Every structure is written in C-alpha cells, then in structure tokens.
Amino acid sequence: MTGKSASTDADLRIPRRATALTDDGHPETRPLAEWREIDAYVLLGDPGAGKSESLRAESEASDGVYLSARDFIALGIELADAGRTLFIDGLDEMRAGSSDGRVPLDAIRARLKALGRPRFRLSCREHDWRAQTDLAALCQVARGGVVQELHLEPLSRDEQRQVLEARLAEVPDAQAFLQRADERGIANLFGNPLLLDLTIRATKGDGPGSRHAIYDLACRELATEHSLAHQDAKPLEPGDVDRLLDDAGLLCAVLLLSGKSSLTRAQEATASSIAWHTLPAELCMHDAGAALASKVFATTAGESAPRHRSIAEYLAGQAIAKRLQQDSLPLGRVLALMQGGDGGIVEPLRGLLGWLAVHDVRDRQRLTQLDPLGVVLNGDVAAFSITDKHVLLEALRDEAKRNQWFRNRQWVSYPFAPLASPDMADALAKVLTDHSADASHQALVDCVLDALNHGAPMLQLRVPLEAWVEDPAAWFDNRIHALRAWKHCTGFDAGKAREWLDRLHQGRLQDIDARLAGQLLFDLYPNYVGPDEVLRYWPKPGDIGANTMIPLFWRHGLIERSRPQDFAVLADVWLQLR
C-alpha cells in the first residue's frame, strides 16, 4: 500500500538500530548508521516499524537518493543522481499490487543493472520478504555480489520514553503511560512506532488497552472530522463513524483481495489500481466517497490508498466478518480468494487473516487452524476466549509438526504475549514439562517461551522454566529464552542466578560460547557479582569457538555497567590474574 503514516520518531530522528546474522549465525545489533559501509542491504521490519523514516534519515545523512520502489521502477533516477547511494522504499507495497511477487523485484533488478550496479538499500515488510530467492536474485545485481539482510529493531523502552516525552501536550506523564501499558500486557507493542503513535493519538494520552482496542480507537480517530468548518457543513449523526468505517473496510477488502494498491478516479485502471467507477453496486456501501475522503485514505494525483496496510487489514477483516456473521457472504468464497494452491493463506493476505480471526468469532477456530502463526503475529490473541487459545496452541503444535522451521526469520515475539494469560497456566505448564528433544516440540516450546517472556508473570511456572534453562538436550536458544522468561515470571532470583553462573563456570552446566554466563552477568554485575570477582568468570580457553565473538557482556557490558569507583578494583584484579 502507498500512503505511509508519519513515524513517531520523525521529528526526533531517534537513531534506529538494526540486526544482522553474522557468518557464525549469531545476531549482531548496531545503530543503522554503522551499517553504512555495506554496499547493499535490505531493511526488513513489521508494518509501521519505521522502515521508511529510517531509510529517509539514512539517505539524508549519507547524501543518498530516497525514492519509492514504484517511482524507481516507473521513473528511474535523474542523471545528476548517478553514482549516489539509492534508498528504495517499499518493495512489499509493489508486491501487494502484483499477482506475481517476482515481477516488482525483477523490475528493480533490471533498473539496478542498467545503472551499473550502484550501492543501494531496499526496504520490505518482513512477511513479504522471500528470504532465499529474493536474496539470491538481488545478489546478482549487487556490487560485489553481496546483499546483507538487516532487521529493524523495535524502539527500546528508553526510545519509547523519548517519543512520549517529546509529545508532552498529548502525554503529560510518559512513565505513567508506559506503566499502564505494562499492567495491560501490551507495552511490547510500542516497539512499533506506528502503534505507539496511534495509541497516543487515539487514547489522548490516557493509556492503551489491547492491540484490538488500539486499532479500533485509531480508526475512529482517522474517521472523525476535526475541522470545525467541515463539522458545521456536515454535522456527524449517530452511526456515521461506524458506517464510514464499514465502507472503508469494504474498499480495503476489495483492494487487498484483488492484489491492487489503490483506487483511481481515472477512466482506465492501471496494473496496480481499480477504477472507481467500476466498483459494483452489490457492495451496498453507504457513502463510499466520504470514506475515501476521510483520513483512513491518502489521495495523491487522483489515486487513493489506505494510509497504512495494517489499518487496511484491520478494517477489511472487520467488514468481511460482519457479512460472514450476517450470512450474506459464505466463508468458503472468502477463503477461495485468500488461499493458494497448497491450501495455505497467500503471503500478502496473512495480515487480513489475522484480523479476520479477531472479528469473526464464529469462524475463529477454523481460521486459526489455517495459519496459526499469521493469526498470532497479525491479529490480537487477547481477544480470544480460553477455548480459542487452546485451539491456537494445538494449531501451533500441528504447524510445528508440519514444518519445524515455520517461524524461520519471523523474529517478532511480543504478539505471543496474550497466550500467556493466567487461565492458560496449566496448558503452558503441560508443554514445558515435556522435554522431548524432537525438533517440532522444541519449535512449539519456542512459541510458549516467547509468550511467557511478554505475557502475564506466572510464578507457578518457575520450576519448569528452570528445568529448561538447565536442559542440555534443548535447543540452546530455548535455554536462553527460558532464562529470560524465568526472570520475567519470578522477578529475578539473584541467588539462583549466581548458582547457575558458578555451575556454568565450573563446567557442571553446559554452555555454548559462554552465552548463558554472559546473559547472567548482565543481571548480576555489579550488584551481586562485584568488580572484585567478575573477572574470575572470564571465559576459559575452549569456552568460545575459534571463529565466534566473545559474549556482549565482555565486549561492552562490563565497561558500560561499571560505576566510576569500580574501575580501580577491576584494574587491580586484572593485574593479579595475569
């Protein structure tokens, strides 16, 4: 979709961070500016993560050329811009308007080749990036044959606070706002700048509810006319906002299901647009023109597109669900438009499915079983009943059995949070008490641990979580995630953490590349493991692989966490240990 919403960090220009996998498979996170030496990269992130604003800021900082993928394909660049780094934004938006996702990428590749393989940066929605085939295709036209995948990191808590404090008129108390988000279990949503911005505007700083509530309030905000002159000319009547949003949802549904990106007033449609006058009367809209004129849509040169794809998916799901529940539209007909030849939901429509599962209570369980991961990542599990959550958990189990790597490259974890509600404690405990080394079970545990990392703290799961931290047969990342979930659920027990650290150091508890010990030291130093003893935990020869970087604690954490008075002690101990 075209029509980007403004990122919350646009005015502040908070330097964003991005993560890439190093050659040894470990993630490395740096400020985005520190990736400038790379000739070519693809910046990946969720809808509203701030990809466009990040590319725009980097383009300005490095004297590059920023342009949309659409403009790059259709218009190319000016002669005066030859030789400058190209910042090409929105591959996913071009794909949303193409029946074959390879076509827009091939058009970009052809342009890059014709320009002599310049340095470039490309942005794409995480779900729409076809990692292996897309990367290989781009490498063919990249200088040096290498393209790096960068994953845009969510806003940190401190960065969220900076955004809130910069908007004092809307959020008088940033800390209270975040505290209310913590209490309602959705604070992790605010790593996404769009969701943070929508929440601030929709709740007027009073604090957020669920993700569903955020989108509901935000859409109502976009549908409400605030101009006094317009209000005088056409006062809002009861039900007007609901009718406008229903019309907007139908228009969004038509665009999403047809693979088009905009509605045009022109007599003839283009490959990516639908001619306004060809919309069928059977849609039975109340006032489609008013919907199109609202802030839900952005209109440029006669072409109107939803302001943001995730808004379109939310409203389309709502409009379709309404007609499903009225029995005026068969579910099978909708699914026929959403499923591929293998019966799975086609990639560009997974967001729509996620919100459809939220709005369509009657068919929710069937929809969940079609694409449980898509439902989790794109919808709001907080809206689900306890029975729905049990169905979701079993659907995730089935998905893991079909493909143990079903979460490959889907790094976002906070949407799993509502699955860890108090009424799910027994079901989650049952998963954790099974220590099967089978890869499909380990993949399911990965989902459960993400839920426990972000959901309601469950002290009763302390023992099974500790068992996963210590399990030498578990996926090592699951042991790391279990440690984080344990801290979240128990409030951090320094005594137990110190016991683990000692066992790791003595070799009585298995570690890989000293990563578990490094995680523990971040929490223990300097208050529980002081500067007089921390260096005794320096990794021993053989603890870290020859081609592996030492843990982040030893690279940066020790210095950053040390107080001024600690450095003299550290120096004395270092000399004694030499």
Coordinates of C-alpha atoms in Angstrom, one line a residue:
M1 CA 0.0 0.0 0.0
T2 CA 1.1 3.5 -0.6
G3 CA 0.4 6.4 1.7
K4 CA 2.9 6.0 4.6
S5 CA 1.9 7.3 8.0
A6 CA 4.3 9.5 9.8
S7 CA 6.7 7.7 12.1
T8 CA 6.7 8.8 15.7
D9 CA 10.4 9.3 15.7
A10 CA 10.3 11.5 12.6
D11 CA 10.8 14.8 14.4
L12 CA 13.2 13.4 17.0
R13 CA 15.1 11.4 14.4
I14 CA 16.0 8.8 17.1
P15 CA 18.9 6.7 15.6
R16 CA 17.4 3.3 14.9
R17 CA 19.2 0.0 15.4
A18 CA 19.3 -3.0 13.1
T19 CA 20.3 -6.6 13.5
A20 CA 22.0 -9.0 11.1
L21 CA 23.2 -12.5 11.4
T22 CA 27.0 -12.8 11.4
D23 CA 28.8 -15.5 9.5
D24 CA 28.8 -17.8 12.6
G25 CA 25.0 -17.4 12.8
H26 CA 24.8 -15.1 15.8
P27 CA 22.8 -11.9 15.7
E28 CA 24.7 -8.6 15.7
T29 CA 22.9 -5.4 16.5
R30 CA 24.3 -1.9 15.6
P31 CA 22.9 1.5 15.0
L32 CA 21.7 1.6 11.5
A33 CA 24.3 4.3 10.7
E34 CA 27.1 1.8 11.4
W35 CA 26.0 -0.4 8.5
R36 CA 26.8 2.3 6.0
E37 CA 30.0 0.7 4.8
I38 CA 27.9 -2.1 3.3
D39 CA 27.3 -1.7 -0.5
A40 CA 23.8 -3.2 -0.4
Y41 CA 21.3 -4.2 2.2
V42 CA 17.6 -4.9 2.6
L43 CA 15.9 -3.4 5.6
L44 CA 13.2 -5.6 7.0
G45 CA 10.6 -4.9 9.6
D46 CA 6.9 -5.1 10.6
P47 CA 4.2 -2.8 9.2
G48 CA 4.7 0.6 10.9
A49 CA 8.2 -0.3 12.3
G50 CA 9.7 2.8 10.8
K51 CA 11.4 1.4 7.7
S52 CA 10.5 4.4 5.5
E53 CA 11.6 7.0 8.0
S54 CA 14.8 5.1 8.7
L55 CA 15.7 5.0 5.1
R56 CA 14.8 8.6 4.6
A57 CA 17.0 9.6 7.5
E58 CA 19.9 7.5 6.3
S59 CA 19.5 8.9 2.8
E60 CA 19.8 12.5 4.1
A61 CA 22.7 11.6 6.4
S62 CA 24.7 10.0 3.6
D63 CA 23.8 12.2 0.7
G64 CA 21.8 9.4 -0.9
V65 CA 18.7 9.4 -3.2
Y66 CA 15.5 8.4 -1.5
L67 CA 12.6 7.2 -3.6
S68 CA 9.7 4.8 -3.6
A69 CA 10.1 1.4 -5.3
R70 CA 7.2 2.5 -7.5
D71 CA 9.0 5.6 -8.7
F72 CA 12.3 3.8 -9.1
I73 CA 10.6 1.2 -11.4
A74 CA 8.5 3.7 -13.3
L75 CA 10.8 6.8 -13.5
G76 CA 14.3 5.7 -12.6
I77 CA 16.6 8.4 -11.3
E78 CA 17.8 11.8 -12.5
L79 CA 21.1 11.9 -14.4
A80 CA 22.5 14.2 -11.7
D81 CA 21.9 11.4 -9.1
A82 CA 24.2 8.9 -10.8
G83 CA 26.8 7.5 -8.5
R84 CA 24.9 8.2 -5.3
T85 CA 23.6 5.5 -3.0
L86 CA 20.0 4.6 -3.7
F87 CA 17.4 4.2 -0.9
I88 CA 14.5 2.3 -2.5
D89 CA 11.5 2.1 -0.2
G90 CA 8.5 -0.3 -0.2
L91 CA 9.1 -3.5 -2.2
D92 CA 6.2 -5.1 -0.3
E93 CA 3.9 -2.3 -1.4
M94 CA 4.7 -3.1 -5.0
R95 CA 4.2 -6.7 -4.4
A96 CA 0.8 -6.1 -2.9
G97 CA -0.3 -4.8 -6.2
S98 CA 1.2 -7.6 -8.3
S99 CA -0.2 -11.0 -9.0
D100 CA 3.4 -12.3 -9.2
G101 CA 5.7 -11.1 -6.4
R102 CA 8.8 -11.7 -8.5
V103 CA 7.8 -9.0 -11.1
P104 CA 8.4 -5.9 -9.0
L105 CA 11.7 -7.3 -7.7
D106 CA 12.8 -8.2 -11.3
A107 CA 11.9 -4.7 -12.4
I108 CA 14.1 -3.2 -9.6
R109 CA 16.9 -5.6 -10.5
A110 CA 16.7 -4.6 -14.2
R111 CA 17.0 -0.9 -13.2
L112 CA 19.9 -1.5 -10.9
K113 CA 21.8 -3.5 -13.6
A114 CA 21.2 -0.8 -16.1
L115 CA 22.6 1.8 -13.7
G116 CA 25.8 -0.1 -13.4
R117 CA 25.1 -1.9 -10.0
P118 CA 25.1 1.2 -7.7
R119 CA 25.2 1.0 -4.0
F120 CA 21.6 0.5 -2.8
R121 CA 19.3 0.0 0.2
L122 CA 15.9 -1.6 -0.2
S123 CA 13.1 -1.8 2.4
C124 CA 10.5 -4.6 2.6
R125 CA 7.9 -5.8 5.0
E126 CA 9.2 -8.8 6.9
H127 CA 6.3 -11.1 5.9
D128 CA 6.7 -10.2 2.2
W129 CA 10.4 -10.9 2.0
R130 CA 11.2 -14.3 0.4
A131 CA 14.5 -14.7 2.1
Q132 CA 16.3 -17.3 -0.1
T133 CA 15.0 -16.5 -3.6
D134 CA 14.9 -12.7 -3.1
L135 CA 18.4 -12.5 -1.6
A136 CA 19.9 -14.6 -4.4
A137 CA 18.1 -12.5 -7.0
L138 CA 19.4 -9.3 -5.6
C139 CA 22.9 -10.5 -5.1
Q140 CA 23.1 -10.9 -8.9
V141 CA 22.9 -7.1 -9.3
A142 CA 24.7 -6.0 -6.2
R143 CA 28.2 -4.6 -6.2
G144 CA 30.5 -7.4 -5.1
G145 CA 27.6 -9.9 -5.3
V146 CA 26.6 -9.5 -1.6
V147 CA 23.4 -8.2 0.0
Q148 CA 23.0 -8.0 3.7
E149 CA 19.7 -8.6 5.4
L150 CA 19.1 -6.1 8.2
H151 CA 16.2 -6.5 10.6
L152 CA 15.0 -3.1 12.1
E153 CA 15.0 -3.3 15.8
P154 CA 11.9 -2.2 17.8
L155 CA 12.1 1.0 19.7
S156 CA 13.7 0.3 23.0
R157 CA 12.0 1.3 26.3
D158 CA 14.2 4.4 26.5
E159 CA 13.4 5.3 22.9
Q160 CA 9.7 5.0 23.6
R161 CA 10.1 7.3 26.6
Q162 CA 11.9 9.8 24.4
V163 CA 9.0 9.8 21.9
L164 CA 6.4 10.2 24.7
E165 CA 8.3 13.0 26.5
A166 CA 8.6 14.8 23.2
R167 CA 4.8 14.8 23.0
L168 CA 4.1 16.3 26.4
A169 CA 0.9 18.0 25.2
E170 CA -0.6 14.6 24.4
V171 CA 1.1 12.5 27.1
P172 CA 1.6 14.6 30.3
D173 CA 3.2 11.6 32.2
A174 CA 5.3 9.3 30.0
Q175 CA 6.2 6.9 32.8
A176 CA 2.5 6.5 33.9
F177 CA 1.6 5.8 30.2
L178 CA 4.2 3.1 30.0
Q179 CA 3.2 1.7 33.4
R180 CA -0.4 1.3 32.3
A181 CA 0.8 -0.4 29.2
D182 CA 2.8 -2.8 31.4
E183 CA -0.3 -3.5 33.5
R184 CA -2.3 -4.3 30.4
G185 CA 0.3 -6.6 28.9
I186 CA 0.9 -4.6 25.7
A187 CA 3.9 -2.5 26.4
N188 CA 5.9 -4.5 23.9
L189 CA 3.6 -3.3 21.1
F190 CA 5.2 0.1 21.4
G191 CA 8.4 -1.1 19.9
N192 CA 6.4 -0.4 16.7
P193 CA 6.4 3.4 16.1
L194 CA 3.1 3.3 14.2
L195 CA 1.3 1.5 17.1
L196 CA 2.8 3.9 19.6
D197 CA 1.7 6.9 17.5
L198 CA -1.8 5.6 17.0
T199 CA -2.1 4.8 20.7
I200 CA -1.0 8.3 21.7
R201 CA -3.4 9.9 19.3
A202 CA -6.3 7.6 19.8
T203 CA -6.2 7.5 23.6
K204 CA -5.3 11.1 24.1
G205 CA -2.5 10.0 26.4
D206 CA -4.8 8.2 28.9
G207 CA -3.1 4.9 28.3
P208 CA -3.7 1.9 26.0
G209 CA -5.9 -1.1 26.1
S210 CA -5.4 -4.2 23.9
R211 CA -4.0 -4.2 20.4
H212 CA -7.5 -4.6 19.1
A213 CA -8.6 -1.6 21.2
I214 CA -5.7 0.4 19.9
Y215 CA -6.7 -0.1 16.2
D216 CA -10.4 0.4 17.0
L217 CA -9.7 3.8 18.6
A218 CA -7.1 4.8 16.0
C219 CA -9.5 4.0 13.1
R220 CA -12.2 6.0 14.8
E221 CA -9.8 8.9 15.1
L222 CA -9.0 8.6 11.4
A223 CA -12.7 8.5 10.5
T224 CA -13.7 11.5 12.7
E225 CA -13.7 15.0 11.1
H226 CA -12.0 17.5 13.4
S227 CA -12.3 20.6 11.2
L228 CA -14.9 22.9 12.7
A229 CA -15.8 24.2 9.2
H230 CA -16.5 20.7 8.0
Q231 CA -18.4 19.8 11.1
D232 CA -20.6 22.8 10.6
A233 CA -21.2 21.9 7.0
K234 CA -22.0 18.3 7.7
P235 CA -22.6 17.5 11.4
L236 CA -21.9 13.9 12.4
E237 CA -25.1 11.9 13.1
P238 CA -25.3 8.8 15.3
G239 CA -23.8 5.8 13.5
D240 CA -21.9 8.0 10.9
V241 CA -18.5 6.9 12.0
D242 CA -19.5 3.2 12.1
R243 CA -20.9 3.5 8.6
L244 CA -17.9 5.3 7.3
L245 CA -15.5 2.7 8.7
D246 CA -17.6 -0.1 7.3
D247 CA -17.4 1.5 3.8
A248 CA -13.7 2.0 4.3
G249 CA -13.4 -1.7 5.3
L250 CA -15.2 -2.8 2.2
L251 CA -12.9 -0.7 0.0
C252 CA -9.8 -2.0 1.8
A253 CA -11.1 -5.6 1.4
V254 CA -11.6 -5.1 -2.4
L255 CA -8.0 -3.8 -2.7
L256 CA -6.4 -6.5 -0.6
L257 CA -8.3 -9.4 -2.1
S258 CA -7.7 -8.2 -5.6
G259 CA -4.0 -7.5 -5.0
K260 CA -4.4 -3.9 -6.0
S261 CA -2.9 -1.0 -4.1
S262 CA -5.2 2.0 -4.9
L263 CA -8.5 3.3 -6.3
T264 CA -8.2 5.7 -9.2
R265 CA -10.6 8.3 -10.5
A266 CA -9.1 7.9 -14.0
Q267 CA -11.3 6.3 -16.6
E268 CA -8.9 3.4 -17.0
A269 CA -7.4 1.4 -14.2
T270 CA -3.7 0.6 -14.1
A271 CA -2.0 -2.7 -13.2
S272 CA -2.0 -1.6 -9.6
S273 CA -5.3 0.3 -9.3
I274 CA -9.0 -0.2 -9.6
A275 CA -11.1 2.4 -11.4
W276 CA -13.5 4.0 -9.0
H277 CA -16.5 3.8 -11.4
T278 CA -16.1 0.0 -11.8
L279 CA -16.9 -0.8 -8.2
P280 CA -20.0 -2.9 -8.2
A281 CA -23.3 -1.8 -6.7
E282 CA -23.6 -5.1 -4.9
L283 CA -21.1 -3.8 -2.3
C284 CA -24.0 -1.7 -0.9
M285 CA -21.9 1.0 0.6
H286 CA -23.4 3.9 2.4
D287 CA -21.2 6.7 1.2
A288 CA -18.0 5.4 -0.4
G289 CA -16.9 8.9 -1.4
A290 CA -16.9 10.0 2.3
A291 CA -14.9 7.0 3.3
L292 CA -12.4 7.8 0.6
A293 CA -12.2 11.4 1.7
S294 CA -11.5 10.5 5.3
K295 CA -8.1 10.2 6.9
V296 CA -8.3 6.4 6.5
F297 CA -7.1 7.0 2.9
A298 CA -4.4 9.2 1.4
T299 CA -5.1 10.6 -2.0
T300 CA -2.4 11.8 -4.5
A301 CA -3.0 12.7 -8.1
G302 CA -6.4 11.1 -8.2
E303 CA -5.2 7.8 -6.6
S304 CA -6.4 6.8 -3.2
A305 CA -4.7 4.2 -1.0
P306 CA -5.2 3.2 2.7
R307 CA -3.0 5.3 4.9
H308 CA -1.2 2.1 6.1
R309 CA -1.5 -1.5 5.2
S310 CA -2.2 -2.7 8.7
I311 CA -5.1 -0.3 9.0
A312 CA -6.5 -1.7 5.8
E313 CA -6.1 -5.2 7.1
Y314 CA -7.9 -4.4 10.3
L315 CA -10.9 -2.6 8.7
A316 CA -11.2 -5.2 5.9
G317 CA -11.2 -8.0 8.4
Q318 CA -14.0 -6.2 10.3
A319 CA -16.1 -5.6 7.2
I320 CA -15.8 -9.1 6.0
A321 CA -16.6 -10.6 9.4
K322 CA -19.7 -8.5 9.6
R323 CA -21.0 -10.0 6.4
L324 CA -20.0 -13.6 7.3
Q325 CA -21.9 -13.3 10.6
Q326 CA -24.9 -11.9 8.7
D327 CA -24.7 -15.0 6.4
S328 CA -24.7 -12.7 3.4
L329 CA -21.2 -14.0 2.4
P330 CA -20.0 -17.6 2.6
L331 CA -16.7 -18.2 4.3
G332 CA -15.6 -20.6 1.6
R333 CA -15.9 -17.8 -1.0
V334 CA -13.6 -15.6 1.0
L335 CA -11.1 -18.3 1.6
A336 CA -11.0 -19.2 -2.1
L337 CA -9.6 -15.7 -2.6
M338 CA -7.1 -16.0 0.2
Q339 CA -5.7 -19.5 -0.2
G340 CA -3.0 -20.7 -2.6
G341 CA -2.8 -23.9 -4.5
D342 CA -1.5 -25.7 -1.4
G343 CA -4.4 -24.6 0.8
G344 CA -2.3 -22.1 2.7
I345 CA -3.0 -18.4 3.1
V346 CA -1.1 -16.5 0.5
E347 CA 1.6 -14.3 2.0
P348 CA 0.2 -10.8 1.3
L349 CA -3.1 -11.8 2.9
R350 CA -1.8 -13.2 6.2
G351 CA -2.4 -9.8 7.9
L352 CA -6.0 -9.8 6.7
L353 CA -6.5 -13.3 8.1
G354 CA -5.1 -12.3 11.5
W355 CA -7.7 -9.6 11.9
L356 CA -10.5 -11.7 10.4
A357 CA -9.9 -14.3 13.1
V358 CA -10.3 -11.5 15.7
H359 CA -13.5 -10.1 14.3
D360 CA -15.2 -13.3 13.1
V361 CA -15.8 -15.1 16.4
R362 CA -18.0 -17.8 14.9
D363 CA -15.3 -19.0 12.4
R364 CA -12.3 -18.0 14.6
Q365 CA -11.1 -21.6 15.3
R366 CA -11.2 -22.7 11.7
L367 CA -9.3 -19.5 10.6
T368 CA -6.8 -20.1 13.4
Q369 CA -6.1 -23.6 12.2
L370 CA -5.4 -22.4 8.7
D371 CA -2.5 -20.1 9.7
P372 CA -1.8 -20.0 13.5
L373 CA 1.4 -18.1 13.2
G374 CA -0.2 -15.5 10.9
V375 CA -3.1 -15.1 13.4
V376 CA -0.7 -14.5 16.3
L377 CA 1.6 -12.1 14.5
N378 CA -1.1 -10.1 12.7
G379 CA -4.2 -10.2 14.9
D380 CA -4.7 -9.9 18.7
V381 CA -4.9 -13.1 20.7
A382 CA -6.0 -11.0 23.7
A383 CA -9.5 -11.1 22.1
F384 CA -9.6 -14.9 22.2
S385 CA -11.5 -17.0 24.7
I386 CA -9.8 -19.7 26.7
T387 CA -11.1 -22.3 24.3
D388 CA -9.8 -20.3 21.3
K389 CA -6.4 -20.1 23.0
H390 CA -6.3 -23.9 23.5
V391 CA -7.2 -24.3 19.8
L392 CA -4.4 -21.9 18.9
L393 CA -1.8 -23.7 21.0
E394 CA -2.8 -27.0 19.3
A395 CA -2.7 -25.4 15.9
L396 CA 0.9 -24.2 16.6
R397 CA 1.8 -27.7 17.6
D398 CA 0.4 -29.1 14.4
E399 CA 2.2 -26.4 12.4
A400 CA 5.5 -27.3 14.1
K401 CA 5.0 -30.9 13.2
R402 CA 4.4 -30.0 9.5
N403 CA 7.5 -27.7 9.5
Q404 CA 9.8 -27.3 12.4
W405 CA 11.2 -24.1 10.9
F406 CA 7.8 -22.4 10.5
R407 CA 9.0 -19.4 12.4
N408 CA 12.2 -19.0 10.4
R409 CA 13.0 -15.3 10.2
Q410 CA 9.8 -14.3 12.0
W411 CA 11.7 -12.6 14.8
V412 CA 8.8 -10.7 16.3
S413 CA 7.8 -12.3 19.7
Y414 CA 5.6 -9.8 21.6
P415 CA 2.3 -10.8 19.8
F416 CA 2.5 -14.2 21.6
A417 CA 2.1 -12.3 24.9
P418 CA -1.7 -12.8 25.3
L419 CA -1.3 -16.6 25.0
A420 CA 0.4 -16.4 28.5
S421 CA -2.7 -15.4 30.4
P422 CA -3.4 -16.8 33.9
D423 CA -6.1 -19.1 32.6
M424 CA -3.5 -20.8 30.3
A425 CA -1.0 -21.6 33.0
D426 CA -1.9 -25.3 33.1
A427 CA -1.8 -25.7 29.3
L428 CA 1.6 -23.9 29.1
A429 CA 3.0 -26.0 32.0
K430 CA 2.0 -29.2 30.2
V431 CA 4.0 -28.1 27.2
L432 CA 7.0 -27.2 29.4
T433 CA 7.0 -30.4 31.4
D434 CA 7.6 -32.4 28.1
H435 CA 11.3 -32.3 27.4
S436 CA 11.2 -34.1 24.2
A437 CA 14.2 -33.3 22.0
D438 CA 12.1 -33.7 18.9
A439 CA 12.5 -30.6 16.7
S440 CA 8.8 -30.0 16.3
H441 CA 8.3 -29.9 20.1
Q442 CA 11.3 -27.6 20.5
A443 CA 9.7 -25.3 18.0
L444 CA 6.4 -25.3 20.0
V445 CA 8.3 -24.5 23.2
D446 CA 9.9 -21.6 21.4
C447 CA 6.4 -20.1 20.9
V448 CA 5.5 -20.8 24.6
L449 CA 8.7 -19.2 25.9
D450 CA 8.0 -16.1 23.8
A451 CA 4.5 -15.9 25.3
L452 CA 6.0 -16.2 28.8
N453 CA 8.6 -13.6 28.1
H454 CA 6.0 -11.0 27.3
G455 CA 2.8 -12.2 28.9
A456 CA 1.5 -12.2 32.5
P457 CA 4.1 -13.3 35.0
M458 CA 3.4 -16.8 36.2
L459 CA 5.4 -17.7 39.3
Q460 CA 3.9 -21.2 39.3
L461 CA 6.0 -21.9 36.2
R462 CA 9.3 -21.2 37.9
V463 CA 10.3 -24.9 38.3
P464 CA 9.6 -26.0 34.7
L465 CA 11.4 -22.8 33.4
E466 CA 14.4 -23.6 35.5
A467 CA 14.5 -27.1 34.1
W468 CA 14.6 -25.7 30.5
V469 CA 17.5 -23.4 31.4
E470 CA 19.4 -26.5 32.6
D471 CA 18.3 -28.9 29.9
P472 CA 21.4 -29.9 27.8
A473 CA 19.3 -31.6 25.2
A474 CA 17.2 -28.4 24.5
W475 CA 17.8 -26.1 21.6
F476 CA 20.3 -23.6 23.0
D477 CA 18.2 -20.6 22.0
N478 CA 15.3 -22.2 24.0
R479 CA 17.5 -22.3 27.1
I480 CA 18.4 -18.6 26.6
H481 CA 14.7 -17.7 26.1
A482 CA 13.8 -19.8 29.2
L483 CA 16.2 -17.8 31.2
R484 CA 14.5 -14.6 30.1
A485 CA 11.1 -16.0 30.8
W486 CA 12.2 -17.1 34.2
K487 CA 13.4 -13.6 35.1
H488 CA 10.1 -12.2 33.8
C489 CA 8.0 -14.7 35.8
T490 CA 10.0 -14.8 39.0
G491 CA 11.1 -11.2 39.3
F492 CA 14.8 -12.4 39.2
D493 CA 16.3 -14.5 42.0
A494 CA 19.9 -13.4 42.3
G495 CA 20.8 -16.4 44.4
K496 CA 19.6 -18.9 41.8
A497 CA 21.3 -16.9 39.0
R498 CA 24.6 -16.9 41.0
E499 CA 24.3 -20.6 41.4
W500 CA 23.8 -21.1 37.7
L501 CA 26.8 -18.8 37.0
D502 CA 29.0 -20.9 39.2
R503 CA 27.9 -24.2 37.7
L504 CA 28.5 -22.8 34.2
H505 CA 32.0 -21.6 35.2
Q506 CA 32.8 -25.0 36.7
G507 CA 31.5 -26.9 33.7
R508 CA 28.8 -28.6 35.6
L509 CA 26.1 -26.9 33.5
Q510 CA 26.5 -26.8 29.7
D511 CA 27.0 -23.5 28.0
I512 CA 27.8 -22.6 24.3
D513 CA 30.3 -19.9 23.6
A514 CA 29.7 -18.6 27.2
R515 CA 26.4 -17.1 26.1
L516 CA 24.3 -18.2 29.1
A517 CA 27.0 -17.0 31.5
G518 CA 27.1 -13.7 29.6
Q519 CA 23.3 -13.2 30.0
L520 CA 23.5 -13.9 33.7
L521 CA 26.4 -11.4 34.2
F522 CA 24.3 -8.7 32.7
D523 CA 21.9 -9.1 35.6
L524 CA 24.4 -9.9 38.4
Y525 CA 27.1 -7.3 37.8
P526 CA 27.9 -5.1 39.7
N527 CA 25.3 -5.6 42.5
Y528 CA 25.5 -9.3 43.0
V529 CA 28.8 -10.1 41.4
G530 CA 31.2 -7.3 42.3
P531 CA 34.1 -5.8 40.4
D532 CA 36.5 -7.7 42.7
E533 CA 35.3 -11.1 41.4
V534 CA 33.6 -10.6 38.0
L535 CA 36.9 -11.1 36.1
R536 CA 37.2 -14.6 37.6
Y537 CA 34.3 -15.5 35.3
W538 CA 36.3 -14.5 32.2
P539 CA 35.7 -17.4 29.6
K540 CA 38.4 -20.1 29.9
P541 CA 40.3 -21.3 26.8
G542 CA 38.0 -23.5 24.8
D543 CA 34.8 -22.0 26.2
I544 CA 34.3 -20.0 23.0
G545 CA 34.7 -21.3 19.4
A546 CA 37.6 -20.1 17.4
N547 CA 35.5 -18.1 15.0
T548 CA 33.0 -16.8 17.4
M549 CA 32.8 -13.4 19.1
I550 CA 33.0 -13.2 22.8
P551 CA 29.7 -12.5 24.5
L552 CA 28.3 -9.0 24.5
F553 CA 28.8 -8.6 28.3
W554 CA 32.6 -8.9 27.9
R555 CA 32.7 -6.7 24.7
H556 CA 30.6 -3.8 26.0
G557 CA 28.5 -4.7 29.1
L558 CA 31.4 -4.8 31.7
I559 CA 32.5 -1.3 30.9
E560 CA 29.0 0.2 30.4
R561 CA 27.7 -1.3 33.7
S562 CA 30.8 -0.4 35.8
R563 CA 30.5 2.5 38.2
P564 CA 33.4 5.1 38.4
Q565 CA 34.7 3.5 41.6
D566 CA 34.7 0.0 40.1
F567 CA 37.5 0.6 37.5
A568 CA 40.3 0.8 40.0
V569 CA 39.2 -2.5 41.6
L570 CA 38.9 -4.1 38.1
A571 CA 42.4 -3.0 37.3
D572 CA 43.8 -4.5 40.5
V573 CA 42.1 -7.8 39.9
W574 CA 43.2 -7.9 36.3
L575 CA 46.9 -7.5 37.3
Q576 CA 46.5 -10.2 40.0
L577 CA 45.0 -12.6 37.4
R578 CA 47.8 -12.1 34.8

